[in-house]
Coordinates of C-alpha atoms in Angstrom, one line a residue:
Chain A
M1117 CA 185.7 36.0 -120.7
K1118 CA 183.9 39.4 -121.6
P1119 CA 182.2 41.4 -118.6
I1120 CA 179.1 41.1 -120.0
H1121 CA 179.2 37.4 -120.4
L1122 CA 180.4 37.1 -117.1
A1123 CA 177.0 38.8 -115.7
L1124 CA 175.3 36.5 -117.7
A1125 CA 176.7 33.2 -116.7
V1126 CA 175.8 34.8 -113.2
T1127 CA 172.6 35.7 -113.3
A1128 CA 171.6 32.2 -115.5
L1129 CA 173.3 30.9 -112.2
A1130 CA 171.7 32.6 -109.6
S1131 CA 168.2 32.9 -111.3
P1132 CA 167.4 29.2 -110.6
A1133 CA 167.9 29.7 -106.8
L1134 CA 166.3 32.7 -106.3
A1135 CA 162.9 32.3 -108.7
Q1136 CA 161.5 31.2 -105.0
E1137 CA 162.0 33.6 -102.7
A1138 CA 162.0 37.6 -102.1
R1139 CA 164.7 39.2 -103.6
E1140 CA 166.0 42.8 -101.3
M1141 CA 168.1 44.7 -101.3
D1142 CA 169.0 47.6 -98.8
A1143 CA 170.5 51.0 -99.9
H1144 CA 174.0 51.6 -99.1
E1145 CA 176.0 54.7 -99.9
H1146 CA 179.5 55.1 -98.8
G1147 CA 180.1 58.3 -97.0
V1148 CA 177.0 57.9 -95.3
S1149 CA 175.7 56.1 -91.7
V1150 CA 172.1 56.0 -90.4
A1151 CA 171.8 56.3 -87.1
E1152 CA 168.2 55.8 -85.3
I1153 CA 167.8 57.4 -81.8
A1154 CA 164.9 57.3 -78.9
V1155 CA 164.3 58.6 -75.9
E1156 CA 161.7 58.1 -73.7
H1157 CA 161.7 58.5 -70.0
G1158 CA 165.6 59.1 -69.1
K1159 CA 165.9 55.9 -71.3
V1160 CA 168.0 56.6 -74.9
A1161 CA 168.7 54.2 -77.2
I1162 CA 171.0 54.3 -80.5
N1163 CA 171.2 52.6 -83.1
I1164 CA 173.7 53.3 -85.8
T1165 CA 174.8 51.4 -89.2
A1166 CA 177.5 52.6 -90.8
P1167 CA 178.9 51.1 -94.5
G1168 CA 182.6 49.0 -93.8
M1169 CA 183.9 51.8 -96.5
D1170 CA 183.1 54.5 -93.9
I1171 CA 184.9 52.1 -90.8
V1172 CA 187.4 50.0 -92.3
G1173 CA 188.1 51.2 -95.4
F1174 CA 186.7 48.1 -97.6
E1175 CA 183.6 46.0 -98.0
Y1176 CA 185.4 42.7 -98.9
E1177 CA 185.5 40.0 -96.3
A1178 CA 188.7 40.3 -94.4
A1179 CA 190.9 37.9 -95.4
S1180 CA 194.8 39.6 -94.8
T1181 CA 195.7 39.8 -90.8
E1182 CA 196.0 43.6 -91.4
D1183 CA 192.1 43.4 -92.5
K1184 CA 190.9 41.2 -90.3
D1185 CA 193.1 43.5 -87.0
A1186 CA 191.3 46.8 -88.7
V1187 CA 187.9 45.0 -88.5
E1188 CA 189.2 43.9 -84.8
A1189 CA 190.0 47.8 -84.3
A1190 CA 187.1 48.6 -85.2
I1191 CA 184.6 46.9 -83.2
R1192 CA 186.6 47.9 -80.3
A1193 CA 186.7 51.3 -81.0
L1194 CA 182.6 50.7 -81.7
L1195 CA 182.2 48.8 -78.4
T1196 CA 183.7 52.2 -76.5
P1197 CA 180.8 54.1 -76.7
E1198 CA 182.0 57.6 -75.1
A1199 CA 184.4 56.8 -78.6
I1200 CA 181.1 57.6 -80.8
V1201 CA 178.4 59.1 -79.0
A1202 CA 178.9 62.0 -76.8
L1203 CA 176.0 62.5 -74.4
P1204 CA 175.4 66.1 -72.5
E1205 CA 177.8 65.8 -69.2
A1206 CA 174.6 67.3 -67.3
A1207 CA 172.1 64.6 -68.0
G1208 CA 173.8 61.7 -66.2
C1209 CA 174.0 59.0 -68.4
R1210 CA 175.1 56.0 -67.7
L1211 CA 175.5 53.1 -70.1
T1212 CA 173.1 50.7 -69.9
E1213 CA 173.9 47.9 -73.5
V1214 CA 176.1 48.1 -76.4
L1215 CA 176.1 45.5 -79.0
A1216 CA 178.4 45.3 -81.8
H1217 CA 179.0 43.9 -84.8
L1218 CA 179.4 43.3 -88.5
H1219 CA 177.0 42.5 -91.0
G1220 CA 178.1 41.2 -94.4
G1221 CA 175.2 40.5 -97.2
D1222 CA 172.8 38.5 -95.5
H1223 CA 174.6 36.6 -92.9
D1224 CA 175.7 38.3 -90.1
D1225 CA 179.8 37.8 -89.0
T1226 CA 181.0 38.9 -85.1
A1227 CA 185.0 40.2 -85.9
D1228 CA 186.1 36.8 -85.2
A1229 CA 183.5 35.5 -88.4
H1230 CA 184.5 32.9 -90.8
M1231 CA 186.7 33.6 -93.3
D1232 CA 186.6 31.5 -96.6
D1233 CA 190.1 31.0 -98.0
D1234 CA 188.1 31.7 -102.0
H1235 CA 186.9 34.6 -100.6
D1236 CA 190.7 36.7 -101.3
D1237 CA 190.0 39.4 -103.7
H1238 CA 186.7 39.8 -104.3
D1239 CA 186.4 39.2 -107.3
D1240 CA 182.7 37.8 -109.6
A1241 CA 183.9 34.0 -109.7
A1242 CA 184.1 33.8 -105.9
H1243 CA 180.2 34.4 -105.7
E1244 CA 179.3 31.6 -107.6
D1245 CA 179.4 29.6 -104.3
H1246 CA 177.6 32.7 -102.8
D1247 CA 174.0 31.3 -104.1
D1248 CA 171.7 33.3 -102.4
H1249 CA 172.9 36.5 -103.3
A1250 CA 175.3 35.8 -106.5
D1251 CA 173.4 38.9 -107.9
A1252 CA 173.9 41.6 -105.4
A1253 CA 177.8 43.3 -105.2
Q1254 CA 178.1 41.9 -101.4
H1255 CA 178.2 45.1 -99.1
T1256 CA 179.2 44.9 -95.1
E1257 CA 177.7 46.5 -92.9
F1258 CA 178.8 47.9 -89.2
H1259 CA 175.6 47.8 -86.9
V1260 CA 176.4 49.0 -83.9
S1261 CA 173.5 49.7 -80.1
Y1262 CA 174.0 51.3 -77.2
A1263 CA 171.1 51.8 -74.3
F1264 CA 171.6 54.6 -71.8
A1265 CA 169.8 55.2 -68.8
C1266 CA 169.7 59.2 -67.6
E1267 CA 169.3 60.8 -64.9
D1268 CA 168.3 64.2 -65.4
E1269 CA 165.9 63.8 -68.8
D1270 CA 165.4 67.9 -70.0
A1271 CA 169.5 67.9 -70.2
L1272 CA 169.4 65.5 -73.0
T1273 CA 169.1 68.3 -75.7
Q1274 CA 171.7 67.5 -77.6
I1275 CA 174.3 64.8 -78.9
G1276 CA 177.5 65.0 -80.1
F1277 CA 179.1 62.7 -82.6
P1278 CA 182.8 61.7 -82.0
F1279 CA 181.9 59.9 -84.6
F1280 CA 184.0 61.2 -87.1
D1281 CA 187.2 61.9 -85.1
Q1282 CA 187.5 57.8 -85.3
F1283 CA 186.4 57.0 -88.8
A1284 CA 188.3 59.1 -91.1
N1285 CA 186.1 57.7 -94.0
A1286 CA 183.0 58.2 -92.6
Q1287 CA 181.0 61.9 -93.3
E1288 CA 177.2 61.7 -92.8
I1289 CA 174.9 60.3 -90.7
D1290 CA 171.3 60.7 -91.5
A1291 CA 170.0 60.7 -88.4
Q1292 CA 166.1 59.8 -87.1
Y1293 CA 165.1 60.3 -84.0
V1294 CA 161.9 60.1 -81.9
T1295 CA 161.2 62.0 -78.4
E1296 CA 158.4 62.1 -75.6
T1297 CA 157.2 65.7 -77.9
G1298 CA 157.9 63.8 -81.8
A1299 CA 159.9 63.2 -84.2
G1300 CA 162.5 64.3 -86.6
L1301 CA 164.9 64.0 -89.4
A1302 CA 168.5 65.2 -89.5
E1303 CA 172.4 65.4 -91.6
I1304 CA 174.7 65.3 -89.1
T1305 CA 178.0 66.1 -90.7
R1306 CA 181.8 65.5 -90.1
A1307 CA 181.6 69.3 -89.9
A1308 CA 178.5 70.1 -87.3
P1309 CA 179.1 66.3 -85.8
T1310 CA 176.2 67.6 -83.0
L1311 CA 172.7 66.7 -83.1
T1312 CA 169.8 69.1 -81.7
L1313 CA 167.2 67.5 -80.4
E1314 CA 163.7 69.3 -80.3
Chain B
M359 CA 163.7 120.9 -86.8
I360 CA 164.9 118.8 -89.7
L361 CA 162.3 115.4 -89.8
R362 CA 160.0 118.6 -90.1
L363 CA 161.4 119.6 -93.1
A364 CA 161.5 116.3 -94.2
F365 CA 157.8 115.4 -93.8
G366 CA 157.0 118.6 -95.6
S367 CA 158.8 118.4 -98.2
L368 CA 157.7 114.5 -98.7
M369 CA 153.9 116.3 -98.4
A370 CA 154.8 118.7 -101.0
R371 CA 155.4 116.1 -103.4
A372 CA 152.6 114.4 -102.0
L373 CA 151.8 112.2 -105.2
T374 CA 155.1 110.8 -106.6
V375 CA 155.9 110.3 -102.6
G376 CA 152.7 108.8 -102.5
M377 CA 153.1 106.3 -105.4
T378 CA 156.2 105.2 -104.0
I379 CA 155.2 104.4 -100.6
L380 CA 152.2 102.5 -102.2
A381 CA 154.5 100.6 -104.2
I382 CA 156.5 99.6 -101.2
A383 CA 153.7 98.9 -99.1
L384 CA 152.8 96.3 -101.5
S385 CA 155.9 94.6 -102.2
V386 CA 156.2 94.6 -98.3
A387 CA 152.8 93.1 -97.6
L388 CA 153.9 90.5 -100.1
F389 CA 156.8 89.8 -98.7
L390 CA 155.3 89.1 -95.4
G391 CA 152.3 87.6 -96.9
V392 CA 154.0 84.7 -98.4
E393 CA 156.2 84.5 -95.2
K394 CA 152.9 84.0 -93.4
V395 CA 151.3 81.4 -96.4
R396 CA 154.3 79.3 -95.6
T397 CA 154.4 78.7 -91.8
G398 CA 151.0 78.8 -91.5
A399 CA 151.4 75.3 -94.3
R400 CA 153.6 74.2 -92.2
A401 CA 151.5 74.9 -88.4
S402 CA 149.0 73.6 -90.4
F403 CA 150.9 70.1 -91.6
A404 CA 152.2 70.0 -88.6
D405 CA 149.5 70.5 -86.6
T406 CA 147.4 67.5 -88.1
I407 CA 148.7 64.6 -86.7
S408 CA 150.0 64.1 -83.0
G409 CA 150.1 60.8 -81.5
T410 CA 150.4 58.5 -84.2
D411 CA 154.0 56.5 -83.7
L412 CA 153.8 54.7 -87.2
I413 CA 151.9 55.1 -90.4
V414 CA 151.6 51.7 -92.3
G415 CA 150.7 51.3 -95.6
A416 CA 152.3 49.5 -98.9
R417 CA 155.7 50.0 -99.9
S418 CA 156.0 53.1 -101.9
G419 CA 157.5 56.3 -100.5
S420 CA 157.2 57.8 -96.9
V421 CA 156.0 61.5 -98.2
Q422 CA 153.7 59.9 -101.0
L423 CA 152.1 57.4 -98.1
L424 CA 151.6 59.9 -95.4
L425 CA 150.2 62.7 -97.5
Y426 CA 147.0 60.0 -98.7
S427 CA 146.8 58.5 -95.1
V428 CA 146.9 61.7 -93.4
F429 CA 146.0 64.2 -95.8
R430 CA 144.2 62.8 -98.1
I431 CA 146.0 64.1 -101.2
G432 CA 147.0 61.5 -104.0
N433 CA 146.0 58.0 -104.0
A434 CA 147.5 54.6 -102.7
T435 CA 149.4 52.5 -104.9
N436 CA 148.2 49.2 -102.9
N437 CA 146.9 47.9 -100.1
V438 CA 147.2 46.2 -97.3
T439 CA 146.2 42.9 -97.2
W440 CA 143.9 41.9 -93.4
E441 CA 146.5 39.4 -93.0
S442 CA 149.4 41.6 -92.8
Y443 CA 147.7 44.0 -90.9
Q444 CA 146.4 41.1 -88.2
D445 CA 150.1 40.4 -88.2
I446 CA 151.4 44.0 -86.6
A447 CA 148.2 44.1 -84.3
R448 CA 149.6 41.3 -83.6
R449 CA 153.5 42.3 -82.1
P450 CA 154.3 43.1 -78.5
E451 CA 155.0 46.4 -79.3
V452 CA 152.0 47.3 -80.5
D453 CA 149.8 49.5 -78.4
W454 CA 147.3 50.2 -80.3
I455 CA 146.3 50.1 -84.0
V456 CA 143.6 51.8 -86.3
P457 CA 142.7 50.5 -89.8
I458 CA 142.2 53.1 -92.3
S459 CA 140.3 52.6 -95.6
L460 CA 140.0 55.2 -98.5
G461 CA 138.8 55.2 -102.0
D462 CA 135.4 55.7 -102.2
S463 CA 134.0 59.6 -102.0
H464 CA 130.8 61.2 -101.5
R465 CA 130.1 64.6 -103.5
Q466 CA 133.8 65.8 -103.5
F467 CA 134.5 64.6 -100.2
R468 CA 136.2 61.3 -99.3
V469 CA 134.6 58.6 -96.9
M470 CA 137.0 56.7 -94.7
G471 CA 136.4 53.3 -93.3
T472 CA 138.2 53.1 -89.7
T473 CA 137.1 51.5 -86.1
Q474 CA 135.9 52.9 -83.2
G475 CA 139.4 53.8 -82.4
F476 CA 140.1 56.7 -84.8
F477 CA 137.9 58.0 -82.4
E478 CA 140.5 57.6 -79.5
H479 CA 143.7 57.4 -81.1
Y480 CA 143.9 60.1 -83.4
K481 CA 145.0 63.5 -81.9
F482 CA 145.5 66.3 -83.7
R483 CA 147.0 69.9 -82.7
G484 CA 149.4 69.2 -79.4
G485 CA 146.9 66.0 -78.4
Q486 CA 143.9 67.1 -79.0
A487 CA 141.2 64.0 -79.4
L488 CA 137.9 64.4 -81.9
E489 CA 135.2 66.1 -80.4
I490 CA 131.6 64.9 -81.6
A491 CA 130.0 68.1 -81.8
E492 CA 126.4 66.7 -82.7
G493 CA 124.6 63.0 -82.7
H494 CA 126.8 60.2 -81.7
G495 CA 129.6 57.7 -83.0
L496 CA 129.5 54.8 -85.4
T497 CA 127.3 52.5 -84.0
D498 CA 125.3 51.2 -86.8
L499 CA 126.4 49.5 -89.4
Y500 CA 125.1 52.3 -91.9
D501 CA 125.9 55.7 -89.5
A502 CA 128.0 57.9 -90.7
V503 CA 130.0 60.5 -89.0
I504 CA 131.1 63.6 -90.9
G505 CA 133.8 66.5 -90.5
A506 CA 132.3 70.0 -89.4
E507 CA 133.0 71.6 -93.6
V508 CA 131.1 67.8 -94.9
A509 CA 128.5 69.4 -92.9
A510 CA 128.7 73.0 -93.4
T511 CA 129.1 73.3 -97.2
L512 CA 126.4 69.9 -98.2
G513 CA 124.1 71.4 -95.7
Y514 CA 123.9 68.4 -93.2
H515 CA 122.3 67.2 -90.0
V516 CA 121.7 64.7 -87.7
G517 CA 119.9 62.2 -90.0
D518 CA 120.2 62.7 -93.1
P519 CA 120.7 60.0 -95.5
I520 CA 123.9 60.0 -97.7
V521 CA 124.7 57.9 -100.4
V522 CA 128.2 57.4 -101.4
A523 CA 129.5 57.1 -104.6
H524 CA 132.1 54.8 -105.6
G525 CA 135.6 56.0 -106.4
L526 CA 136.5 59.4 -106.5
A527 CA 134.9 60.9 -110.0
S528 CA 132.5 58.4 -110.8
F529 CA 128.9 58.6 -111.7
T530 CA 128.4 54.8 -110.0
E531 CA 126.7 55.4 -106.9
H532 CA 126.3 52.6 -103.8
D533 CA 122.8 54.0 -103.8
E534 CA 120.8 50.7 -102.6
Q535 CA 122.4 51.1 -99.4
P536 CA 122.2 54.4 -97.8
F537 CA 123.7 55.4 -95.1
R538 CA 122.4 58.3 -92.1
V539 CA 124.2 60.7 -90.5
A540 CA 125.0 59.7 -86.9
G541 CA 127.5 62.4 -85.6
I542 CA 129.1 65.8 -87.2
I543 CA 132.7 66.5 -85.4
A544 CA 133.8 69.6 -83.8
R545 CA 136.1 71.2 -86.6
T546 CA 139.0 70.6 -86.2
G547 CA 141.0 72.6 -88.8
T548 CA 142.5 69.3 -90.6
P549 CA 141.2 67.1 -93.8
V550 CA 139.0 65.0 -91.1
D551 CA 136.4 68.5 -91.4
R552 CA 136.4 67.6 -95.2
T553 CA 136.0 63.4 -94.6
V554 CA 132.9 61.3 -94.1
I555 CA 133.4 58.9 -92.0
V556 CA 132.3 55.0 -91.8
S557 CA 132.8 51.3 -90.2
L558 CA 135.0 49.4 -92.0
E559 CA 132.2 46.7 -92.5
A560 CA 130.6 49.3 -93.7
I561 CA 133.2 49.4 -96.6
E562 CA 133.2 46.4 -96.7
A563 CA 129.0 46.0 -97.1
I564 CA 128.8 48.3 -99.8
H565 CA 131.1 46.5 -102.1
V566 CA 129.4 43.1 -101.6
D567 CA 127.6 43.1 -104.7
W568 CA 130.9 44.4 -106.8
H569 CA 133.0 42.3 -108.2
S570 CA 136.6 43.4 -109.9
G571 CA 135.6 47.4 -110.1
A572 CA 132.2 46.7 -111.5
Q573 CA 128.9 46.4 -109.8
R574 CA 127.0 42.8 -110.3
P575 CA 123.7 43.3 -112.6
G576 CA 120.8 42.1 -111.1
A577 CA 119.1 42.7 -107.8
G578 CA 121.6 43.9 -105.5
T579 CA 122.1 41.6 -102.2
P580 CA 118.9 42.8 -99.6
I581 CA 120.5 44.7 -97.0
E582 CA 119.0 42.5 -94.0
Q583 CA 121.1 39.8 -95.6
I584 CA 123.8 41.8 -95.9
R585 CA 123.4 42.6 -91.9
Q586 CA 124.2 38.9 -91.6
M587 CA 127.7 38.2 -93.5
D588 CA 131.2 38.8 -92.4
L589 CA 132.1 41.5 -92.8
T590 CA 135.7 41.5 -92.5
P591 CA 137.6 43.6 -94.8
K592 CA 140.1 41.8 -96.9
A593 CA 142.5 44.5 -97.0
V594 CA 143.0 48.0 -95.9
T595 CA 144.5 51.3 -97.0
A596 CA 146.4 51.9 -94.2
A597 CA 146.5 51.8 -90.8
L598 CA 147.6 54.2 -87.5
V599 CA 150.1 52.9 -84.7
G600 CA 150.5 53.4 -81.3
V601 CA 153.5 52.0 -80.0
N602 CA 154.0 51.0 -76.5
S603 CA 157.5 52.4 -75.8
K604 CA 159.3 55.3 -78.0
L605 CA 162.2 53.3 -77.4
R606 CA 160.4 50.3 -79.7
I607 CA 159.4 51.9 -82.4
F608 CA 162.7 51.7 -84.2
G609 CA 162.4 48.0 -83.7
L610 CA 159.1 47.9 -85.0
Q611 CA 159.2 50.2 -88.1
R612 CA 162.7 47.8 -89.1
W613 CA 159.9 44.6 -88.5
I614 CA 157.7 46.1 -91.0
N615 CA 159.6 47.4 -93.6
E616 CA 161.1 44.0 -93.6
Y617 CA 158.2 41.8 -93.2
P618 CA 158.8 39.2 -96.2
Q619 CA 155.0 38.2 -96.9
E620 CA 153.8 41.3 -98.0
P621 CA 156.0 45.4 -99.2
L622 CA 154.8 47.3 -96.1
L623 CA 156.1 50.6 -95.3
A624 CA 155.8 52.1 -91.8
I625 CA 156.6 55.7 -91.6
L626 CA 157.0 58.4 -88.6
P627 CA 155.4 61.2 -89.7
G628 CA 157.2 63.8 -88.0
V629 CA 160.3 62.1 -90.0
A630 CA 158.0 61.7 -93.1
L631 CA 156.4 65.7 -92.8
Q632 CA 159.9 67.1 -92.7
E633 CA 161.1 65.1 -95.6
L634 CA 158.7 67.0 -97.4
W635 CA 159.7 69.9 -96.2
Q636 CA 163.3 69.3 -97.9
I637 CA 161.3 69.1 -100.9
V638 CA 158.8 71.3 -100.3
G639 CA 161.8 73.5 -98.8
I640 CA 163.2 75.1 -102.7
A641 CA 160.2 75.9 -104.0
E642 CA 159.5 78.0 -100.7
T643 CA 163.5 79.5 -101.1
A644 CA 162.1 80.1 -104.6
L645 CA 159.1 82.1 -103.2
T646 CA 160.7 84.1 -100.7
G647 CA 163.7 84.8 -103.5
V648 CA 161.3 86.2 -106.1
S649 CA 159.3 88.7 -103.5
A650 CA 162.6 90.2 -101.7
M651 CA 163.3 90.9 -105.4
V652 CA 160.0 92.6 -105.7
V653 CA 161.4 94.5 -102.2
V654 CA 164.8 95.7 -103.9
T655 CA 162.6 96.5 -107.4
A656 CA 160.7 98.9 -104.9
L657 CA 163.2 100.3 -102.9
L658 CA 165.4 101.1 -106.8
G659 CA 161.8 102.8 -107.8
M660 CA 162.1 104.5 -104.9
M661 CA 166.0 105.6 -105.7
A662 CA 164.9 106.7 -109.2
M663 CA 162.4 108.6 -108.1
I664 CA 164.6 111.0 -105.4
F665 CA 167.1 111.0 -108.7
S666 CA 164.5 112.8 -110.6
S667 CA 163.9 115.0 -108.0
L668 CA 167.1 116.5 -107.0
N669 CA 166.6 117.9 -110.8
E670 CA 163.2 119.3 -109.6
R671 CA 164.4 120.5 -106.2
R672 CA 167.9 122.1 -107.2
R673 CA 167.0 125.6 -106.2
E674 CA 165.4 124.1 -103.4
M675 CA 169.2 122.8 -102.3
A676 CA 170.7 126.3 -103.6
I677 CA 168.5 128.2 -101.2
W678 CA 169.1 126.1 -98.1
R679 CA 172.8 126.0 -98.9
A680 CA 172.7 129.8 -98.9
M681 CA 170.9 130.0 -95.5
G682 CA 173.6 128.0 -94.0
A683 CA 172.4 124.4 -94.0
R684 CA 175.8 122.4 -94.4
P685 CA 176.0 120.1 -97.4
L686 CA 175.9 117.3 -94.6
T687 CA 172.3 118.8 -94.0
I688 CA 171.2 118.3 -97.4
L689 CA 172.4 114.6 -97.1
G690 CA 170.8 113.6 -94.1
L691 CA 167.7 115.6 -95.2
L692 CA 167.5 113.2 -98.0
V693 CA 167.8 110.2 -95.9
L694 CA 165.6 110.7 -93.9
E695 CA 163.0 111.3 -96.5
A696 CA 163.4 108.0 -97.9
A697 CA 163.4 106.6 -94.4
L698 CA 160.5 107.9 -93.9
M699 CA 159.0 106.9 -96.8
A700 CA 160.0 103.4 -96.3
A701 CA 158.7 103.8 -92.7
L702 CA 155.4 104.6 -94.0
G703 CA 155.3 102.0 -96.7
A704 CA 156.0 99.7 -94.3
G705 CA 154.0 100.2 -92.1
L706 CA 151.4 100.1 -94.6
G707 CA 152.3 97.4 -96.1
L708 CA 152.0 95.4 -92.3
A709 CA 148.0 97.4 -92.8
L710 CA 147.5 95.2 -96.1
L711 CA 148.6 92.2 -95.3
Y712 CA 146.2 92.3 -92.0
G713 CA 143.7 93.7 -94.1
G714 CA 143.7 90.6 -96.6
L715 CA 144.1 88.0 -94.4
V716 CA 141.3 89.1 -92.4
L717 CA 139.5 89.2 -95.6
A718 CA 141.4 85.4 -97.0
Q719 CA 142.0 83.4 -94.1
P720 CA 138.2 82.0 -94.1
M721 CA 138.6 81.6 -98.0
V722 CA 141.4 80.0 -97.7
D723 CA 140.5 77.7 -95.4
A724 CA 137.3 76.3 -97.1
A725 CA 139.5 76.1 -100.5
F726 CA 142.5 74.6 -98.9
G727 CA 142.0 73.4 -95.3
L728 CA 144.6 75.8 -94.4
W729 CA 144.4 78.0 -91.7
L730 CA 146.7 80.7 -91.4
P731 CA 147.1 82.7 -87.8
I732 CA 146.5 86.2 -87.7
D733 CA 149.1 86.3 -85.2
P734 CA 151.3 90.0 -83.7
P735 CA 154.1 90.7 -86.2
T736 CA 156.8 88.7 -84.9
A737 CA 160.2 89.1 -84.2
R738 CA 161.5 88.2 -87.5
E739 CA 159.1 89.9 -89.2
L740 CA 159.9 93.2 -87.0
I741 CA 163.5 92.2 -88.6
V742 CA 162.3 92.8 -91.9
L743 CA 160.4 95.8 -91.4
A744 CA 163.7 96.8 -90.2
S745 CA 166.4 96.3 -92.6
V746 CA 162.9 97.6 -95.2
I747 CA 164.1 100.7 -93.9
A748 CA 167.6 100.4 -93.2
A749 CA 168.2 99.1 -96.9
A750 CA 165.9 102.6 -98.3
A751 CA 168.3 104.8 -96.0
V752 CA 171.4 103.1 -98.2
A753 CA 169.3 103.1 -101.1
S754 CA 168.8 107.0 -101.0
L755 CA 172.6 107.6 -100.0
F756 CA 173.3 107.6 -103.7
P757 CA 171.2 110.1 -104.9
A758 CA 171.8 111.9 -101.3
L759 CA 176.0 111.7 -101.7
R760 CA 175.4 113.6 -105.7
A761 CA 173.0 116.7 -104.1
Y762 CA 175.6 116.6 -101.1
R763 CA 178.4 117.4 -103.3
L764 CA 176.3 119.5 -106.2
S765 CA 173.8 121.4 -104.2
L766 CA 175.6 124.4 -104.1
A767 CA 177.7 124.8 -107.4
D768 CA 174.3 123.0 -109.6
G769 CA 172.3 125.5 -108.1
M770 CA 173.3 128.7 -107.8
M771 CA 174.4 128.9 -112.0
V772 CA 171.0 130.4 -113.3
K773 CA 170.0 128.4 -116.2
V774 CA 167.0 129.5 -117.8

């Protein structure tokens, strides 16, 4: 079948199922992760969303042992905050919460989530039994959130991102931050992996 | 000694030197002026809103939402339904929420419908609250509180009647329901100065007889009857939200952005402003580049002037050499002259800049709502001035080196 016929068939199959629901697809850019950082009264909350491509190098559902190992290793790395973010030593921050998971399409998978056997090769046919998002290419994302409590709030002037050393495919983090004095936007890159809070 | 010589030599050629200095002065004034307007505009925008954690509107672009909700630039693509507004207001993260409704105008000024909360929660210039200079806030349905600029331009006083026009540039007026000026807000230097504020219910009331964007023919509903009606709005243009903990801002933002019943957008004002600067930054860089080129052109003009003066001054140079001046002294003299010209030009440029600022400040404020502060020169500006002088000295090295080589041989040969 020519790709266009396949696409038409998939669209035709998908339309009735989608008719009654709102359809949305978040922007997803390989190489670019998104971070949200909030600081208040010495409490720091950091959320990072990274494309699967950046973290493990693929975005299909892990099927082979190596792929599953890669996902597990990634989750383990994400669960170690010091491997991902570096708060200033002087601030005396302690980890209070950490949560990491793999998010694929519109259903959440934990590290050891179900792996359907017919999802081996990420072809279009495999999408047909995913009737709820048959028209969208599947993108997986890693979500991680950290909460810290810091003793010296004033020492929280910058945040480093060893994240880039950990994941070779990651190139950039688009960060939004809020502090008590204001909000801002910053681009953190592999070459300059530090966010300065103003 | 050599300084006096250089100064005297410049004075001897007052006209050409004067023109060169003027060119440098104008270019310096332009360069610093562009810088002043740039930083002034940024500061003015940044000062307009503070204390608001999120702005919620219909889904469009974050910059667009910021511009129409806070700066009254451009228009909303859509409204936010009252049901969605209430859903957001009920979220546990929300500390306060203030609706705003735009779309009508009075003369050249926008009319904004809002609640009492706007006066409590809208903050500008790092946390300053709005102050009512004359009269009082919104108490009656047909009360309007006007900004300082509105009052000054239209000559309004507390108690004057005003009529709101339907839409932004239209001849249809809501003249059957006149408002009364209840209060005048002290000058803020923000778009509030150019806004007529009425209650959200009042916006609803003046549109009671309007359907599908047209006035229903026949006599309007009597005001007494309108006062009895339920004037809960069906939609608002945007809402300003305060969150009870900064740590929960992103969570609430995500909740609003993923709100399934209606496509909404929540933005952090500071972040949206930075996005705006990223867009405007290219134009700013271009402006700075052009004005820097003007400075370079002025310096090139000076260099050409010195080159041509070398011809006139052959004899002079030769006499100095004959009197025992070393070639290096000649070189130093020319470089010093150039540096002096540039310093005078820079000083005059600074004077021009401040003179211009004093004259333009009230006009720019009135026309664009942009307050250009008159501050002493910043370190950055002083560095710019110093580099202009240094660049002039370097540029003069070329003619000076020529004079260095030729001063003796050239001048002693008598050519008639």
